[in-house]
Amino acid sequence: MPNNMESESRKLLGRLRDTLAEDSAGQERLDRITSLIADSMQTEVCSIYLFRDSDTLELCATEGLKAEAVHQTRLRIGEGLVGRVARTRSMVNAADAPSERGFRYMPETGEELFSSFLGLPIQRLGETLGVLVVQSKDARAFTDDEVYALEVVAMVLAEMTELGAFVSDESGMTALHQHPVLFRGATGQEGVAEGNVFLHEPRVVVTNPVADDPDAETERLRKAVDQLRLSVDSMLAKVEPSEKDQREVLEAYRMFANSRGWMRRMEEDIGRGLSAEAAVEKEQGAARTRLAQVPDPYMRERLHDLDDLSNRLLRILTGQGHETGAEMPENPILVARNIGPGELLEYGKTLKGIVLEQGSVGSHAAVVARAWAIPLVIHAEGITTEALNGNAILVDGDQGIVHLRPEDTVATAFRDKIAMQAEAQQRYAGLVGLPAETLCGKHISMHMNAGLMADLPSLASSGAEGVGLFRTELQFLIRNKVPRRGELATLYARVMDAARGKRVVFRTLDIGSDKVLPYMKPQDEPNPAMGWRAIRVGLDKPGVMRMQLQALTRAAAGRPLTIMFPFVAQFDEFREARALLDDVLISERKLGYVPPSSIEVGAMLETPSLAFAPDLFFEQTDFISIGGNDLKQFFFAADRENERVRRRYDTLNYSFLNFIRQIVERCNQFDTPVSFCGEDAGRPIEAAALAAMGVRTLSMRPASIGPVKAMLRRLDLDEVAQVIDQAAADGAQSVREDLTAYLVKQGFML
């Protein structure tokens, strides 16, 4: 790029910085900025449009259009060329604007005089804050150099908007990160919590976007990049040869860190007048914009790598590392884009809730949240850019809703909900020692789900009769390599010790789908939920399964042992896994280890196919646990990770309940114990329906045992079954409405 253009760009940014530094109100600053940009770009018009809400742009300042149109002219996203820039987050450069697709004439602005139009999004790290426009009477397309100069200016405007430089009564603009915001995500774990935001990765704030000395800034950038390269090389040197996937990620980091194109673009930005930090952030913002438009999963992953590398570089330049000195607030609610299990467990049980922009209902974060009995909301898009450390926040895991900086009326209603739940939990505490005995004399065995040692104290306090599901994958997920057999044997022994003789069902390693080990090569499957996961991985890679089975038998050391194989879809899979276990028992005896005093081997029924297995399967398996979460999505052909369809099906759909009844009857035919494990087991209405279908063992999170037991002890399951069957006879697809009406009539507060 010519040096004279770099000089002109620096002059423009220098004038812009001086204007921003002046002691003036927000509107006056905006007016001066549009004037100096029009003068520097030699255009008749410069206008700044900023978002008033998520869908509406407002003309906030202009040089060249009618002054009376300021704060009066508003556009929806996609409306006119300005709205098109905002919607697509990309430039519109038109020599003849009126003939351009989507052009909208606004007579109140007087813009009919101007032919050429150049509009650019004002955005920061992929978040669009407004649109910057220049216009001229002459019909001409703006040059690449002019476009580039305006891009740099737009980036500085975004930083200044973020820092509140245009806030004033006259401008009508208020400070960012001050207003109440509602985020609608998805439920990762039920429950409600009130607290204060604690950001997992606080945003790096660039306070000096403009610099006078490009040579000095370029030198700062080069030194920071050299430090970044050394840190990546150091991390690579520590990676074990067997940790291929971690090595691949770091190799990608090294490739980007040594990219000449990346470095050249940042140096050019500095030549235009940006500081080193602003140049890095400008490139990071461009990468995030590309990320939103790339469908290819491999390319998206690489752009994520570049985004993470940019954050590392920014922290080196600014000195704003992960340890920012911010103290964890009272009642902390963790807010993050995503988080690994190891990092999450480091926070401990001090967290009151978790909110993620990404995540999934079956992810390791969800497993930990269930273990800690704290609410988790996933897919809360945009919250990491809106939230600040210490902000008040309300997390409603039941509804998948987050209130950031809530209004008083919302906070009051939310606190009432929390108080009601706390009062109910006190009532449930009185039921701990009592059985879940229904009015019709049927006993429902109540068990809890677990995955951490920290869960085990709940075995006594919740009144659970045992652990119906102990998830063993967490110990694999939180490490960078496969845990040692001895470590696992020690852990499993501690679990049995803590259970104090109560039955613990150990589910073998359930990985794949949304639970990928850090050291496991991603399969990039089009539909991972129906792909290479759980028992399929164990049978194809028997070494890890054999090692885990050895650890379990050694942990038992003469005590009863219960093992369950996950995601069994056909009899042969169970038979093969059972044979592997038999081989392990024989070899362990030969090695001198004390075998379990007794052993139960069961299967998790999560696919409809297993319900139709040969009779011999039901004769040979010691027990069956219905995995409701997966079974439901396969039964209804509705991905539980897909918000468009996951709410279209209902557990109380008669077809599903009738299928559960058929499974129970098949198990009863062979005296095979059957239980139901999953989120629905812990919801009182659903639990009542499942019990009415013949399920006599339910396994759920500890906090749900009280509410479910309280309802079951006041019900006649024969009457509940009659209500369900009558609703179906009347043509109801879902029996929820009829069952709810019946329960209300019985005096339940639902």
XYZ file of C-alpha atoms in Angstrom:
750
model
C 0.000 0.000 0.000
C 1.436 3.480 -0.907
C 3.101 5.372 1.910
C 1.100 8.527 1.185
C -2.135 6.604 1.803
C -0.724 5.282 5.078
C 0.143 8.842 6.012
C -3.365 10.086 5.157
C -4.887 7.250 7.155
C -2.727 8.080 10.176
C -3.717 11.737 9.864
C -7.396 10.773 9.864
C -6.984 8.504 12.881
C -4.933 11.173 14.647
C -7.709 13.733 14.119
C -10.236 11.137 15.243
C -8.260 10.452 18.430
C -7.965 14.194 19.178
C -11.714 14.609 18.729
C -12.413 11.716 21.067
C -10.007 13.156 23.644
C -11.797 16.527 23.732
C -14.025 17.304 26.697
C -17.313 17.253 24.825
C -20.682 15.547 25.039
C -21.431 12.374 23.127
C -23.554 13.973 20.414
C -20.996 16.702 19.811
C -18.309 14.059 19.413
C -20.429 12.129 16.917
C -21.100 15.290 14.899
C -17.410 16.228 14.789
C -16.441 12.711 13.748
C -18.811 12.641 10.762
C -17.513 16.066 9.708
C -13.837 15.122 9.863
C -14.412 11.768 8.090
C -16.291 13.485 5.246
C -13.517 16.061 4.997
C -10.701 13.490 5.057
C -12.452 11.126 2.613
C -13.471 14.082 0.407
C -17.112 13.020 0.331
C -20.207 15.159 0.686
C -21.813 12.822 3.228
C -20.710 10.817 6.236
C -23.355 9.207 8.476
C -23.228 6.995 11.558
C -26.097 4.604 12.261
C -26.127 2.768 15.609
C -28.397 0.054 16.974
C -31.201 1.192 19.255
C -32.291 -2.382 19.855
C -31.406 -5.735 18.364
C -33.457 -5.052 15.202
C -33.431 -1.264 14.748
C -30.765 1.125 13.439
C -30.998 4.848 14.087
C -29.272 7.718 12.264
C -27.248 9.161 15.165
C -25.043 11.704 13.355
C -24.507 12.994 9.810
C -22.546 15.454 7.743
C -24.320 16.225 4.484
C -27.817 14.811 5.101
C -30.621 16.870 6.637
C -29.858 17.628 10.302
C -33.506 17.155 11.285
C -33.287 13.488 10.260
C -30.834 12.725 13.104
C -32.483 10.519 15.764
C -35.644 10.472 13.616
C -34.666 8.164 10.756
C -34.757 4.507 11.725
C -34.285 1.303 9.755
C -34.931 -2.351 10.440
C -32.169 -4.884 9.826
C -32.195 -5.705 6.120
C -34.069 -2.516 5.209
C -32.322 -0.388 2.596
C -28.606 -0.516 1.883
C -27.761 0.437 5.462
C -29.910 -2.391 6.810
C -28.337 -4.747 4.297
C -24.847 -3.922 5.621
C -26.058 -4.613 9.165
C -27.724 -7.898 8.227
C -24.862 -9.303 6.131
C -22.097 -7.731 8.246
C -20.329 -6.951 4.997
C -19.547 -3.902 2.854
C -21.786 -2.365 0.197
C -19.811 -0.300 -2.361
C -22.161 1.054 -5.038
C -21.426 3.652 -7.720
C -25.145 3.994 -8.476
C -26.913 3.387 -5.143
C -30.541 3.895 -6.358
C -30.150 1.002 -8.801
C -28.633 -1.289 -6.159
C -30.630 -4.261 -4.872
C -32.508 -3.360 -1.696
C -32.120 0.422 -2.041
C -34.706 2.362 -0.054
C -35.234 6.082 -0.616
C -35.690 8.088 2.600
C -36.958 11.551 1.615
C -36.529 12.985 5.133
C -32.727 12.701 4.776
C -32.313 14.453 1.422
C -30.042 11.677 0.144
C -31.551 11.651 -3.350
C -28.741 13.997 -4.396
C -26.048 11.378 -3.841
C -25.250 8.521 -6.219
C -22.253 6.690 -4.749
C -22.572 4.801 -1.483
C -20.024 3.024 0.718
C -21.343 1.346 3.863
C -19.316 -0.700 6.366
C -20.358 -2.451 9.568
C -19.150 -0.965 12.840
C -18.315 -4.171 14.647
C -16.195 -5.455 17.482
C -15.167 -9.119 17.608
C -18.030 -10.177 15.378
C -20.679 -8.117 17.223
C -22.240 -5.461 14.975
C -22.829 -2.145 16.747
C -23.858 -0.007 13.766
C -23.061 1.092 10.203
C -20.684 3.786 8.910
C -21.635 5.354 5.563
C -20.014 7.836 3.162
C -21.766 9.138 0.027
C -20.885 11.344 -2.929
C -22.776 13.049 -5.749
C -20.410 11.614 -8.349
C -21.253 8.116 -9.546
C -18.072 6.248 -8.623
C -17.032 3.115 -6.776
C -14.728 3.748 -3.846
C -11.182 2.416 -4.222
C -9.650 -0.398 -2.181
C -7.494 2.135 -0.329
C -10.541 4.228 0.572
C -12.437 1.136 1.709
C -9.481 0.036 3.828
C -9.149 3.462 5.461
C -12.847 3.493 6.344
C -12.628 -0.060 7.748
C -9.934 1.115 10.142
C -12.058 4.089 11.192
C -15.096 1.834 11.723
C -13.040 -0.422 13.953
C -11.932 2.545 16.104
C -15.553 3.734 16.321
C -16.534 0.274 17.570
C -13.898 0.437 20.310
C -15.023 3.917 21.321
C -18.668 2.853 21.363
C -17.704 -0.076 23.614
C -15.881 2.352 25.946
C -18.909 4.690 26.104
C -17.357 7.657 24.257
C -20.703 8.713 22.727
C -22.902 8.486 25.800
C -24.881 11.659 26.571
C -28.415 12.943 27.000
C -28.204 14.755 23.642
C -27.166 11.651 21.725
C -29.780 9.575 23.497
C -27.150 6.866 23.874
C -26.628 5.144 27.169
C -23.603 3.205 28.325
C -23.244 -0.351 27.108
C -23.408 -3.228 29.582
C -25.829 -1.316 31.806
C -29.292 -2.420 30.729
C -31.249 -5.562 31.615
C -30.826 -8.272 28.965
C -32.771 -11.509 28.582
C -31.016 -14.518 27.026
C -33.040 -17.487 25.825
C -30.901 -20.601 25.675
C -31.561 -24.241 26.427
C -31.716 -26.285 29.608
C -28.468 -28.075 30.407
C -29.437 -28.794 34.014
C -32.597 -27.779 35.834
C -32.694 -25.513 38.863
C -32.683 -21.781 39.591
C -29.997 -19.536 41.051
C -29.352 -15.874 41.752
C -25.830 -14.532 41.879
C -23.124 -12.437 40.230
C -21.255 -12.968 36.983
C -17.772 -14.444 37.044
C -16.294 -14.550 33.541
C -14.155 -17.581 32.764
C -12.185 -15.514 30.251
C -12.618 -11.756 30.855
C -12.579 -9.729 27.643
C -9.391 -7.886 26.776
C -10.168 -4.162 26.682
C -8.258 -2.116 24.098
C -8.081 1.443 25.447
C -5.514 2.795 22.945
C -6.781 1.962 19.440
C -4.827 4.809 17.765
C -1.027 5.196 17.857
C 1.359 7.902 16.602
C 4.517 5.861 16.091
C 3.971 2.950 13.673
C 7.580 1.800 13.951
C 7.332 1.484 17.738
C 3.972 -0.318 17.486
C 5.317 -2.710 14.859
C 8.237 -3.525 17.134
C 5.845 -4.155 20.051
C 3.802 -6.486 17.842
C 6.852 -8.417 16.645
C 8.159 -8.922 20.185
C 4.726 -10.108 21.342
C 4.447 -12.520 18.404
C 7.946 -13.861 19.158
C 6.823 -14.472 22.764
C 3.660 -16.153 21.496
C 5.649 -18.448 19.193
C 7.968 -19.433 22.035
C 4.999 -20.246 24.287
C 3.435 -22.437 21.579
C 6.754 -24.213 21.006
C 7.068 -24.748 24.759
C 3.577 -26.260 24.952
C 4.374 -28.526 21.999
C 7.534 -29.746 23.673
C 5.546 -30.902 26.703
C 3.020 -32.933 24.681
C 3.411 -36.695 24.898
C 3.871 -38.520 21.555
C 0.627 -40.405 22.213
C -1.369 -37.171 22.577
C -1.892 -36.779 18.830
C -5.001 -34.585 18.949
C -3.487 -32.057 21.353
C -0.408 -31.970 19.146
C -2.577 -31.273 16.074
C -4.200 -28.282 17.792
C -0.835 -26.850 18.839
C 0.588 -27.459 15.362
C -2.307 -25.380 14.003
C -1.434 -22.677 16.548
C 2.181 -22.729 15.395
C 1.115 -22.513 11.760
C -0.971 -19.401 12.441
C 1.664 -17.856 14.718
C 4.187 -18.173 11.871
C 1.785 -17.041 9.148
C 3.349 -14.272 7.089
C -0.042 -13.176 5.790
C -1.442 -12.743 9.314
C 1.629 -10.732 10.348
C 1.603 -8.643 7.173
C -2.048 -7.655 7.584
C -1.510 -6.576 11.185
C 1.576 -4.544 10.226
C -0.418 -2.859 7.461
C -3.118 -1.984 9.993
C -0.448 -0.422 12.207
C 0.832 1.495 9.187
C -2.662 2.942 8.809
C -2.487 4.309 12.343
C -3.771 1.562 14.625
C -2.024 0.466 17.795
C -0.622 -3.061 17.946
C -3.564 -4.197 20.111
C -6.128 -2.688 17.758
C -4.444 -4.304 14.756
C -4.669 -7.729 16.404
C -8.292 -7.177 17.341
C -9.156 -5.995 13.829
C -7.822 -9.248 12.388
C -9.587 -11.217 15.124
C -12.882 -9.528 14.284
C -12.442 -10.378 10.598
C -11.781 -14.016 11.533
C -14.927 -14.152 13.679
C -16.980 -12.695 10.831
C -15.642 -15.382 8.496
C -16.309 -18.002 11.171
C -20.016 -17.179 11.189
C -20.214 -17.753 7.437
C -18.152 -20.952 7.053
C -20.208 -24.191 7.025
C -17.219 -26.551 6.823
C -16.522 -27.928 10.334
C -12.765 -28.259 9.732
C -12.439 -24.632 8.634
C -14.580 -23.469 11.539
C -12.254 -25.311 13.933
C -9.216 -23.650 12.355
C -10.832 -20.211 12.660
C -11.540 -21.018 16.328
C -7.809 -21.739 16.675
C -6.979 -18.352 15.158
C -9.467 -16.655 17.480
C -7.882 -18.292 20.526
C -4.387 -17.412 19.304
C -5.441 -13.763 18.882
C -6.687 -13.718 22.478
C -3.322 -15.034 23.655
C -1.509 -12.345 21.664
C -3.771 -9.612 23.029
C -3.103 -10.746 26.592
C 0.645 -10.564 25.953
C 0.374 -7.045 24.481
C -1.932 -5.657 27.171
C -0.700 -7.632 30.146
C -4.322 -8.660 30.791
C -3.743 -12.353 31.452
C -6.314 -14.885 32.648
C -5.449 -13.845 36.201
C -6.822 -10.327 36.020
C -6.958 -9.843 39.757
C -10.746 -9.948 39.727
C -11.980 -11.639 42.876
C -14.663 -14.254 42.611
C -17.867 -12.471 43.676
C -20.353 -13.668 46.233
C -22.669 -16.361 44.839
C -20.669 -16.712 41.590
C -22.380 -17.695 38.346
C -19.762 -18.839 35.848
C -20.193 -17.382 32.333
C -18.124 -18.757 29.440
C -18.255 -19.521 25.726
C -17.453 -23.136 26.566
C -15.356 -24.913 29.177
C -13.574 -28.217 29.592
C -14.309 -30.562 32.485
C -10.891 -30.096 34.103
C -11.207 -26.305 34.135
C -14.757 -26.523 35.452
C -13.852 -28.875 38.283
C -11.086 -26.475 39.369
C -13.756 -23.956 40.365
C -15.184 -26.441 42.833
C -18.689 -26.431 44.258
C -18.523 -22.707 45.078
C -20.377 -21.998 41.827
C -24.110 -21.370 42.081
C -24.760 -21.827 38.370
C -23.204 -21.985 34.910
C -24.114 -20.208 31.661
C -22.470 -21.191 28.373
C -22.734 -19.797 24.858
C -22.070 -23.277 23.473
C -22.282 -26.664 25.211
C -24.802 -29.478 24.912
C -27.264 -31.310 27.134
C -25.022 -34.371 27.311
C -21.661 -32.612 27.538
C -19.163 -32.962 30.348
C -20.202 -29.530 31.644
C -23.777 -30.798 31.959
C -22.556 -33.936 33.735
C -20.648 -31.822 36.271
C -23.597 -29.449 36.732
C -25.873 -32.398 37.486
C -23.311 -33.787 39.905
C -23.173 -30.458 41.721
C -26.950 -29.977 41.486
C -26.562 -26.464 40.076
C -28.479 -24.966 37.137
C -26.857 -24.849 33.716
C -28.095 -22.908 30.700
C -26.448 -23.591 27.336
C -26.662 -21.805 23.962
C -26.975 -18.361 25.631
C -25.605 -16.698 22.528
C -23.772 -13.399 23.035
C -23.669 -13.387 26.831
C -19.862 -13.346 27.077
C -19.685 -10.070 25.153
C -22.531 -8.475 27.130
C -21.765 -9.576 30.703
C -19.251 -7.925 33.008
C -17.662 -9.391 36.104
C -19.893 -8.797 39.117
C -23.107 -8.144 37.132
C -26.279 -9.371 38.817
C -27.597 -12.466 37.055
C -30.541 -14.854 37.411
C -30.278 -18.358 35.940
C -33.456 -20.339 35.289
C -32.303 -23.792 34.260
C -35.907 -25.022 34.231
C -36.803 -22.696 31.353
C -33.345 -22.239 29.793
C -33.514 -18.495 30.486
C -30.933 -16.048 31.861
C -31.709 -12.544 33.168
C -28.593 -10.349 33.118
C -28.806 -7.169 35.229
C -32.508 -7.864 35.888
C -35.078 -5.235 36.737
C -36.351 -5.184 40.331
C -39.733 -6.688 39.441
C -38.075 -9.625 37.648
C -35.622 -10.169 40.514
C -38.437 -10.117 43.080
C -40.505 -12.708 41.194
C -37.416 -14.849 40.744
C -36.585 -14.725 44.458
C -40.135 -15.810 45.240
C -39.594 -18.858 43.017
C -36.325 -19.689 44.795
C -37.975 -19.278 48.203
C -40.840 -21.586 47.229
C -38.390 -24.244 46.060
C -36.327 -23.928 49.261
C -39.474 -24.253 51.372
C -40.483 -27.352 49.428
C -37.035 -28.900 49.930
C -37.446 -28.462 53.694
C -40.716 -30.372 53.511
C -39.094 -33.116 51.465
C -36.344 -33.506 54.083
C -38.960 -35.067 56.381
C -39.469 -37.873 53.848
C -35.828 -39.031 53.744
C -36.348 -42.076 55.938
C -39.731 -43.015 54.492
C -40.315 -45.372 51.541
C -41.848 -44.277 48.245
C -44.974 -46.309 48.955
C -48.047 -45.439 46.889
C -51.640 -45.456 48.159
C -52.216 -48.660 46.181
C -49.394 -50.386 48.068
C -46.721 -50.361 45.357
C -43.121 -49.634 46.332
C -41.030 -47.506 43.967
C -37.302 -47.837 44.562
C -35.589 -44.429 44.423
C -31.970 -44.249 43.300
C -29.627 -41.370 42.517
C -27.276 -40.648 39.627
C -23.648 -39.699 40.293
C -20.335 -39.120 38.574
C -18.048 -37.610 41.211
C -16.955 -38.537 44.704
C -18.536 -35.260 45.789
C -21.942 -36.727 44.890
C -21.791 -39.596 47.369
C -22.774 -37.672 50.552
C -26.145 -37.097 48.841
C -26.783 -40.831 49.055
C -27.729 -40.476 52.721
C -29.132 -36.932 52.727
C -31.471 -37.542 49.765
C -32.833 -40.854 51.022
C -31.695 -42.698 47.888
C -31.639 -46.485 48.176
C -28.528 -46.739 46.019
C -26.703 -45.274 43.014
C -28.626 -46.261 39.903
C -25.995 -44.774 37.610
C -22.381 -43.885 38.305
C -20.934 -42.198 35.216
C -17.327 -43.303 34.830
C -16.404 -41.059 31.884
C -15.642 -37.943 33.946
C -12.359 -39.403 35.155
C -11.380 -39.859 31.508
C -12.612 -36.440 30.373
C -10.680 -34.364 32.904
C -7.281 -35.814 31.946
C -5.027 -35.237 28.948
C -4.306 -38.956 28.696
C -5.929 -42.253 29.616
C -6.004 -42.634 33.426
C -3.999 -45.474 34.937
C -5.710 -48.683 35.998
C -4.521 -48.269 39.587
C -5.934 -44.738 39.796
C -9.323 -45.939 38.608
C -9.339 -48.932 40.966
C -8.635 -46.612 43.911
C -11.436 -44.240 42.875
C -14.001 -47.012 42.356
C -13.079 -48.505 45.736
C -13.637 -45.124 47.400
C -17.053 -44.908 45.715
C -18.034 -48.316 47.113
C -16.711 -47.348 50.540
C -18.765 -44.149 50.521
C -21.892 -46.081 49.461
C -21.600 -48.139 52.684
C -23.003 -51.319 51.260
C -25.680 -49.751 49.088
C -25.780 -50.885 45.471
C -23.773 -48.814 42.959
C -24.335 -49.376 39.237
C -21.099 -48.529 37.406
C -21.753 -47.641 33.767
C -18.703 -48.383 31.642
C -17.115 -45.627 29.603
C -19.796 -43.711 27.679
C -17.882 -41.486 25.260
C -18.493 -40.206 21.761
C -21.341 -38.026 20.536
C -20.950 -34.813 22.604
C -18.442 -36.339 25.057
C -15.109 -36.508 23.243
C -11.940 -37.293 25.147
C -9.171 -34.651 24.826
C -6.816 -37.373 23.601
C -9.337 -39.056 21.301
C -9.284 -38.200 17.612
C -12.580 -36.535 16.625
C -14.485 -38.610 14.093
C -16.225 -35.681 12.349
C -19.318 -37.821 11.959
C -22.390 -36.256 10.317
C -24.609 -37.526 13.154
C -22.410 -38.365 16.186
C -25.383 -39.183 18.453
C -26.035 -42.196 16.205
C -22.383 -42.863 15.459
C -19.274 -44.381 17.002
C -19.909 -44.060 20.707
C -20.238 -45.885 24.043
C -20.271 -49.706 23.717
C -19.275 -49.434 20.046
C -16.023 -47.678 20.960
C -15.406 -50.158 23.781
C -15.803 -53.195 21.539
C -13.744 -51.730 18.688
C -11.014 -50.600 21.118
C -11.180 -53.348 23.753
C -7.936 -52.348 25.468
C -9.505 -49.439 27.346
C -12.642 -51.408 28.226
C -10.553 -54.321 29.505
C -8.477 -51.940 31.641
C -11.635 -50.370 33.120
C -13.196 -53.756 33.869
C -9.971 -54.808 35.606
C -10.081 -51.646 37.734
C -13.707 -52.326 38.713
C -13.092 -55.944 39.722
C -10.005 -54.978 41.747
C -11.964 -52.193 43.463
C -14.683 -54.659 44.507
C -12.115 -56.928 46.211
C -14.622 -59.421 47.562
C -17.632 -57.078 47.568
C -20.675 -57.223 45.277
C -20.127 -55.492 41.917
C -22.710 -54.147 39.465
C -21.665 -53.197 35.917
C -23.811 -51.752 33.134
C -22.884 -51.456 29.458
C -24.180 -48.275 27.729
C -25.941 -47.815 24.389
C -26.442 -51.498 23.644
C -28.437 -51.729 20.417
C -28.382 -55.489 19.810
C -27.905 -58.735 21.696
C -24.521 -59.526 20.080
C -23.022 -56.342 21.533
C -24.067 -57.323 25.048
C -22.886 -60.899 24.538
C -19.466 -59.723 23.301
C -19.057 -57.261 26.201
C -20.115 -59.919 28.717
C -17.537 -62.336 27.250
C -14.843 -59.684 27.642
C -15.798 -59.288 31.304
C -15.699 -63.067 31.822
C -12.179 -63.159 30.363
C -11.123 -60.368 32.722
C -12.522 -62.233 35.753
C -10.605 -65.382 34.807
C -7.303 -63.545 34.269
C -7.725 -61.529 37.481
C -8.173 -64.707 39.505
C -4.991 -66.137 37.929
C -3.126 -62.976 38.931
C -4.225 -63.467 42.524
C -6.787 -60.687 42.861
C -9.810 -61.304 45.063
C -12.883 -61.551 42.785
C -16.186 -59.802 43.559
C -18.403 -61.769 45.951
C -21.160 -61.504 43.348
C -21.535 -59.719 40.061
C -24.532 -58.252 38.202
C -24.173 -57.325 34.555
C -26.805 -55.202 32.869
C -27.460 -53.138 29.782
C -28.729 -49.642 29.199
C -31.682 -49.686 26.818
C -31.300 -46.461 24.847
C -32.307 -47.636 21.373
C -35.740 -49.036 20.459
C -34.059 -52.016 18.758
C -32.987 -53.563 22.080
C -36.591 -53.757 23.248
C -37.162 -56.287 20.446
C -34.044 -58.386 21.144
C -34.358 -62.209 21.269
C -35.731 -63.772 24.448
C -32.270 -65.074 25.269
C -31.049 -61.513 25.847
C -33.653 -60.917 28.574
C -32.783 -64.279 30.119
C -29.030 -63.593 30.194
C -28.953 -59.972 31.320
C -29.181 -59.413 35.073
C -31.025 -56.092 34.748
C -32.031 -53.403 32.262
C -31.932 -49.654 32.774
C -33.996 -47.590 30.348
C -31.880 -44.587 29.338
C -34.717 -42.153 28.820
C -32.757 -39.209 27.386
C -31.399 -41.074 24.369
C -34.319 -43.465 23.966
C -36.729 -40.571 23.638
C -34.785 -38.826 20.874
C -34.479 -42.034 18.860
C -38.108 -42.994 19.459
C -39.344 -39.635 18.156
C -36.516 -39.143 15.588
C -35.919 -35.737 17.173
C -32.373 -34.672 18.072
C -32.341 -33.439 21.662
C -29.563 -30.979 20.708
C -31.758 -29.393 18.040
C -33.914 -26.658 19.528
C -36.189 -26.676 16.490
C -37.405 -30.192 17.172
C -36.496 -31.231 20.732
C -39.548 -29.481 22.174
C -41.875 -31.085 19.652
C -42.030 -34.366 21.530
C -43.351 -35.043 25.004
C -42.474 -37.804 27.455
C -46.188 -38.008 28.236
C -46.953 -38.816 24.621
C -49.104 -41.946 24.830
C -47.057 -43.740 22.162
C -43.907 -43.376 24.248
C -45.595 -44.325 27.523
C -47.114 -47.384 25.868
C -43.661 -48.349 24.579
C -42.297 -48.104 28.132
C -45.137 -50.351 29.307
C -44.251 -52.915 26.620
C -40.594 -52.923 27.740
C -41.640 -53.433 31.363
C -43.957 -56.309 30.390
C -41.187 -57.954 28.346
C -38.785 -57.688 31.300
C -41.408 -59.007 33.734
C -41.929 -62.021 31.467
C -38.348 -63.101 32.228
C -38.131 -61.665 35.773
C -35.516 -59.182 34.551
C -35.376 -56.119 36.850
C -35.948 -52.875 34.934
C -35.421 -49.249 35.944
C -35.803 -45.861 34.290
C -32.824 -43.481 34.378
C -32.860 -39.924 33.068
C -34.136 -36.402 33.533
C -37.772 -37.481 33.262
C -37.402 -39.820 36.246
C -36.806 -36.730 38.371
C -39.891 -34.815 37.209
C -42.859 -35.641 39.448
C -45.598 -35.806 36.775
C -43.435 -37.840 34.396
C -42.287 -40.094 37.245
C -45.903 -40.779 38.200
C -46.725 -41.762 34.613
C -43.675 -44.035 34.368
C -44.583 -45.733 37.644
C -48.136 -46.204 36.368
C -46.639 -47.962 33.318
C -45.058 -50.510 35.670
C -41.574 -49.053 36.283
C -40.651 -49.862 39.877
C -37.162 -48.318 40.046
C -36.332 -44.712 39.178
C -32.860 -43.140 39.087
C -32.433 -39.364 39.111
C -30.375 -36.484 40.455
C -30.451 -36.396 44.291
C -32.395 -33.123 44.523
C -35.318 -34.646 42.603
C -35.876 -37.593 44.952
C -37.844 -35.550 47.505
C -40.374 -34.025 45.069
C -40.936 -37.337 43.268
C -41.328 -39.309 46.489
C -43.743 -36.710 47.885
C -46.041 -37.128 44.884
C -45.845 -40.914 44.666
C -46.804 -41.368 48.334
C -50.094 -39.568 47.660
C -51.059 -41.413 44.465
C -52.959 -44.501 43.455
C -51.050 -45.729 40.409
C -53.989 -47.779 39.184
C -56.037 -44.573 38.938
C -53.160 -42.799 37.159
C -52.983 -45.639 34.609
C -56.741 -45.372 34.055
C -56.433 -41.615 33.417
C -53.657 -42.253 30.885
C -55.543 -44.997 29.055
C -58.783 -43.010 29.010
C -57.006 -39.982 27.569
C -55.607 -42.191 24.811
C -59.043 -43.722 24.191
C -60.387 -40.188 23.766
C -57.796 -39.563 21.075
C -55.215 -37.553 23.040
C -51.709 -37.877 21.626
C -50.197 -36.486 24.816
C -51.810 -37.325 28.137
C -50.189 -34.347 29.896
C -53.318 -32.201 29.980
C -55.559 -34.963 31.320
C -52.994 -36.163 33.861
C -52.323 -32.623 35.079
C -56.053 -32.011 35.528
C -56.344 -35.233 37.538
C -53.409 -34.309 39.785
C -54.785 -30.825 40.416
C -58.105 -32.404 41.357
C -56.189 -34.581 43.838
C -54.872 -31.425 45.497
C -51.399 -31.172 43.988
C -49.978 -27.684 43.378
C -48.405 -27.915 39.903
